[in-house]
Structures are given as C-alpha cells and as structure tokens.
CSV table of C-alpha atoms in Angstrom, one decimal:
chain,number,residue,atom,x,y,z
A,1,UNK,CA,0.0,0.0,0.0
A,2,UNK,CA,1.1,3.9,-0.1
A,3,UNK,CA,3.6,4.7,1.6
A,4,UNK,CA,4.8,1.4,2.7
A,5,UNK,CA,8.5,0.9,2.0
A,6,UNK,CA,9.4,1.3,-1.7
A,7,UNK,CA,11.6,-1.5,-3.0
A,8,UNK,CA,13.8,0.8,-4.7
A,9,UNK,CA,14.6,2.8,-2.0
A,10,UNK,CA,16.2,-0.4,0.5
A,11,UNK,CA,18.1,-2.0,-2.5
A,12,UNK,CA,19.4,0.8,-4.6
A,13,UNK,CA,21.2,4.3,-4.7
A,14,UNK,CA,18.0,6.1,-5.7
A,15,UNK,CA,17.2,9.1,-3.6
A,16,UNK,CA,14.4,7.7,-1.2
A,17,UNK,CA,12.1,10.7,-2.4
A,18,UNK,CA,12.5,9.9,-6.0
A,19,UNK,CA,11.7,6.5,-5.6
A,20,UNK,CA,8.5,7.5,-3.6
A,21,UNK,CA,7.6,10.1,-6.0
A,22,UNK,CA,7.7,7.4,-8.6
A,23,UNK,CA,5.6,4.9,-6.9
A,24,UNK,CA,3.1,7.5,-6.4
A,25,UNK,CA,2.9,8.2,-10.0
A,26,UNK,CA,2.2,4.5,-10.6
A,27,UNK,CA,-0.8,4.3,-8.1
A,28,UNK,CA,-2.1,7.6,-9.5
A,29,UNK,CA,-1.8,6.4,-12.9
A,30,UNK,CA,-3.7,3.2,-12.7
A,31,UNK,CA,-6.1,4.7,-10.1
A,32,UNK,CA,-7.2,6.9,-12.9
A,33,UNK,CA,-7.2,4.5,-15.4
A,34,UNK,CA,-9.6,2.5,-12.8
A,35,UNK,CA,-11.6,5.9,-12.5
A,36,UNK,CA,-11.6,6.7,-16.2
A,37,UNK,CA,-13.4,3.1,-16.7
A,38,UNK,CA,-15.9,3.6,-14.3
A,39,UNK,CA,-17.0,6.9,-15.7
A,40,UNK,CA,-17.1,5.6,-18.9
A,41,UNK,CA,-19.3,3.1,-17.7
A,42,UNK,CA,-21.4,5.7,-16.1
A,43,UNK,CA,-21.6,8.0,-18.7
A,44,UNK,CA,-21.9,5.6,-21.8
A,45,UNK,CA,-23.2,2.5,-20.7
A,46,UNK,CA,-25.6,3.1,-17.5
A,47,UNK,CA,-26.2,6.7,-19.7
A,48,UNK,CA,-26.4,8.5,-16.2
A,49,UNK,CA,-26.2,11.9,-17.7
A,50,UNK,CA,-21.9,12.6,-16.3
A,51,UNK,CA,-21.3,12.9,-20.2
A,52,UNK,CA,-21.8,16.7,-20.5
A,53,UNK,CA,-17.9,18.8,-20.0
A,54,UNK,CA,-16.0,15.2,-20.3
A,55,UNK,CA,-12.8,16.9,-20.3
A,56,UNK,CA,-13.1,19.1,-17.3
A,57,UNK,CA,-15.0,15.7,-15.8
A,58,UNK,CA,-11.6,13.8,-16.1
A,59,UNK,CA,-9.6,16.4,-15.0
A,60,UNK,CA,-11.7,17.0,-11.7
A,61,UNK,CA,-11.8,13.1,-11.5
A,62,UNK,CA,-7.5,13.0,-12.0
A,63,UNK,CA,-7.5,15.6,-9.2
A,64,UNK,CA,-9.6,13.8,-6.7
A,65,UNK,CA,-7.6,10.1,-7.4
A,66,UNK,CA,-4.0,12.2,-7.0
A,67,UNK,CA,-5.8,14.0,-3.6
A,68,UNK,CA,-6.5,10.4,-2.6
A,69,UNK,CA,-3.4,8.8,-3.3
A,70,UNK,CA,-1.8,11.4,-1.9
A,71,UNK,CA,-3.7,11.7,1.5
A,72,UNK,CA,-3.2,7.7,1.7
A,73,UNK,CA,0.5,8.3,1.4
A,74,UNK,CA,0.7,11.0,4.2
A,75,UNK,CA,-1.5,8.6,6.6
A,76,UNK,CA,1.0,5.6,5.7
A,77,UNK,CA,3.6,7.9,6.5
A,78,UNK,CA,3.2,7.8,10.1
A,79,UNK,CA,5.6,5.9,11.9
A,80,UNK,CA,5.8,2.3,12.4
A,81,UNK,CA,2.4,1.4,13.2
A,82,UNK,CA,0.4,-1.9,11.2
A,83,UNK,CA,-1.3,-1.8,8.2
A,84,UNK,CA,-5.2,-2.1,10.8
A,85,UNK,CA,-3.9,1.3,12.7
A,86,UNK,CA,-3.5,3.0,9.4
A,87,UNK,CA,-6.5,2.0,8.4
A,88,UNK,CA,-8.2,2.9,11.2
A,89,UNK,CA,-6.7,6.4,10.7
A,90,UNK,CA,-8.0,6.4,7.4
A,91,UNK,CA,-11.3,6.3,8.3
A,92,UNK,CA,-11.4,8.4,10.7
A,93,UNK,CA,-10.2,10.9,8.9
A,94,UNK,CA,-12.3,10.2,5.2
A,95,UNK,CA,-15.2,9.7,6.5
A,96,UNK,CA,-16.3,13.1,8.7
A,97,UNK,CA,-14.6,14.4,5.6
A,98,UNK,CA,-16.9,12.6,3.3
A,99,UNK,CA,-19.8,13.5,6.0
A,100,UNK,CA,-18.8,17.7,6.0
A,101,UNK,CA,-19.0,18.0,2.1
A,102,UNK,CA,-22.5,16.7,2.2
A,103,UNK,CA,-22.1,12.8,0.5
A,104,UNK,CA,-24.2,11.7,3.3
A,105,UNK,CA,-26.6,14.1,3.9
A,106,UNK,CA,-27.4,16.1,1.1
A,107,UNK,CA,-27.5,19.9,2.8
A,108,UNK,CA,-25.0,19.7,5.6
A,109,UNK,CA,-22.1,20.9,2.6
A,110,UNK,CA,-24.2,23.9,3.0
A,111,UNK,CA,-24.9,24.6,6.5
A,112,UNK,CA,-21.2,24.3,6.8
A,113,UNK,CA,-20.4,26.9,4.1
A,114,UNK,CA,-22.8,29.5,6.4
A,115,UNK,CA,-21.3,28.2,9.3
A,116,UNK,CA,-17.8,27.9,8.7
A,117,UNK,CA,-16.7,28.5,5.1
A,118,UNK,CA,-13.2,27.8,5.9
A,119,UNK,CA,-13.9,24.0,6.5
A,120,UNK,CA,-15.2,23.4,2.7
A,121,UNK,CA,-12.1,25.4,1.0
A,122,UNK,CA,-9.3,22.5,3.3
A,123,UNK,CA,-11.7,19.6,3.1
A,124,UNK,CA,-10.7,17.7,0.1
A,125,UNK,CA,-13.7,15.8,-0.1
A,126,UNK,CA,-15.8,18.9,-0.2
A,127,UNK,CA,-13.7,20.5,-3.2
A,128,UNK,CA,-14.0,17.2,-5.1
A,129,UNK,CA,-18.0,17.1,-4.9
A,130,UNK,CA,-18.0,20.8,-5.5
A,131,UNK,CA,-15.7,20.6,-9.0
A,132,UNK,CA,-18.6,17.8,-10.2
A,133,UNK,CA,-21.2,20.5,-8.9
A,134,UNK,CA,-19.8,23.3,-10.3
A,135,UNK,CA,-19.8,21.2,-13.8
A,136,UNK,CA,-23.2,19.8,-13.6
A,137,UNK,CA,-25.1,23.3,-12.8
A,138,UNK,CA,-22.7,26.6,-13.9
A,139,UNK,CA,-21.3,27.6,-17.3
A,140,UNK,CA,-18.9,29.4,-15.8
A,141,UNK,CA,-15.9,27.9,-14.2
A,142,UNK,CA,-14.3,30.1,-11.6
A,143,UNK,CA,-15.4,27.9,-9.1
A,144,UNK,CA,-14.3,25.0,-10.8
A,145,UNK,CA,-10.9,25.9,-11.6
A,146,UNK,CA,-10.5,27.9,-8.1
A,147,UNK,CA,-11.3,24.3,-6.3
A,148,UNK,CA,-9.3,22.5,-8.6
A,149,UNK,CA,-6.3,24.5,-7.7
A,150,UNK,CA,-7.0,23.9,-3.6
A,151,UNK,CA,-7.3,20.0,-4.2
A,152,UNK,CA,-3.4,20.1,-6.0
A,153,UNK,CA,-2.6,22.4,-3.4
A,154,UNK,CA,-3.5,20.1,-0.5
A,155,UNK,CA,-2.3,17.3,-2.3
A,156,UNK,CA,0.8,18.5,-2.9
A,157,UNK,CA,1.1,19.6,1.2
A,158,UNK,CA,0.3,15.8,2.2
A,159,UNK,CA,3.4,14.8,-0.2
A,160,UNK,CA,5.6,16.6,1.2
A,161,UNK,CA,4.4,16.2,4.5
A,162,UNK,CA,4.4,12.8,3.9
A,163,UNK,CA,8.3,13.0,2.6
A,164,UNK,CA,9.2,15.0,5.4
A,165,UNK,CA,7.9,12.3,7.7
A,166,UNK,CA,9.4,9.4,5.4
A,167,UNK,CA,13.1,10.8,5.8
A,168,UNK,CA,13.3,10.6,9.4
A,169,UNK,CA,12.4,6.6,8.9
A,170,UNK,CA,15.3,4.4,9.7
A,171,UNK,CA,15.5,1.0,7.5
A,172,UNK,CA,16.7,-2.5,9.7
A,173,UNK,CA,18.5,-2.9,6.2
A,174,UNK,CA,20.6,0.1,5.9
C-alpha cells in the first residue's frame, strides 16, 4: 500500500524521495485508469447523464484520485504502526470528511459553508464534490478551476508532509 517501504529505495542508490515520488505516479496512474473506466461506464453504458464537460470531468476526476493517493501516502507515512492502525486512521479521517461535504446528507455541505466557510475550502472531499457541482449546474468555471487549484494544493502539502515524515524513517537494512 502507499507509503509502505518502496523497494527501490532499500536495494538501490536512488534518492528515497525519487523513488517514492515514482511509486506514487504509478498508483495515481492506474487509479485513474480504474476511474476513467468507471466513468465511462457511467456515462456511456448506464447513460447516467456525467457525459456533458467530459474533459473538465476527467480532470476533476485525475485531481480527486492524485488527492486520494496522496492523502493515503501521508497517513501511511506515520511511523511504524500496522497496516489495521493505518486504516483505522484512514477512516477516521475520510469519513467526517466525506460527511462535511454533504455525501451523506445532502444539505449539511451547505450549512457548513454558512457556518464555517473555511472548513469546505481545506476539506478535500468537499472540493471534489464541489468541481462535479460546479460542472453539472454553472457555465462558468471560476469555481471550478478555483477548487481544482485547492485539491493540487493540499495534495501537494500531504506529499511533502508525507516526505518529510518518510526521511526521518530508519530502515533495519541500511
């Protein structure tokens, strides 16, 4: 899983950051791919109606898949716990994100925005439903491209938080 050990990094002279930087390339690669065929299922078999602004579409979907990958690295990151405490951690940190930006109940996304606006523009879950919004209902895509630029922002801070966390690691092999 992310952020487990690379093999690279243990076994050859590869920088340890370049080696995780690949790897999470990888998983964002064929996590998209994965995406990209269940859109396409979506939108071309099911006919659900995601078909309208397909390229905006992907590129909302590529961010949300790299925001993931990337929060799963920071969160396997964290020290030298087992794969169940990481997973644990996951969850307790996905879903009351999932649950803020109104994927379980349909309104609370906007009684937090009254509330406390700050919340939607750092949850990443939030930002991700909102670029699919923003598609579906406006022609115009400030909003859009203004949430696209948060979710490669975070993403970007749980890499290199996630780095900074991975280089104090000590390896039993080296």
């Amino acid at each position: 899983h992310v952020g487990a050990v690379p093999l690279g990094v243990a076994f050859s002279p590869t920088k340890k950051s370049t080696a995780i930087l690949a790897e999470l390339i990888a998983y964002t690669v064929f996590q998209y791919i994965i995406n990209v065929i269940g859109y396409c299922y979506l939108a071309f078999v099911l006919k659900v109606g995601v078909d309208v602004e397909i390229g905006r579409t992907l590129l909302a979907l590529f961010a949300g898949v790299f925001c993931g990958i990337s929060l799963g690295y920071l969160i396997g990151s964290i020290g030298k716990k087992d794969s169940e405490f990481k997973n644990g951690i996951s969850f307790a940190i996905t879903l009351p994100l999932c649950f803020l930006s109104g994927l379980m109940i349909g309104n609370i996304r906007i009684v937090i925005e009254n509330a406390l606006p700050f919340v939607n523009r750092i949850n990443p879950a939030a930002l991700i439903s909102d670029c699919f919004y923003t598609l579906a209902i406006y022609t115009e895509y400030t909003r859009y491209y203004t949430d696209l630029i948060s979710i490669f922002i975070l993403s970007f801070i749980f890499i290199g938080t996630g780095i900074a966390l991975t280089r104090r690691t000590q390896y039993a092999s080296l």
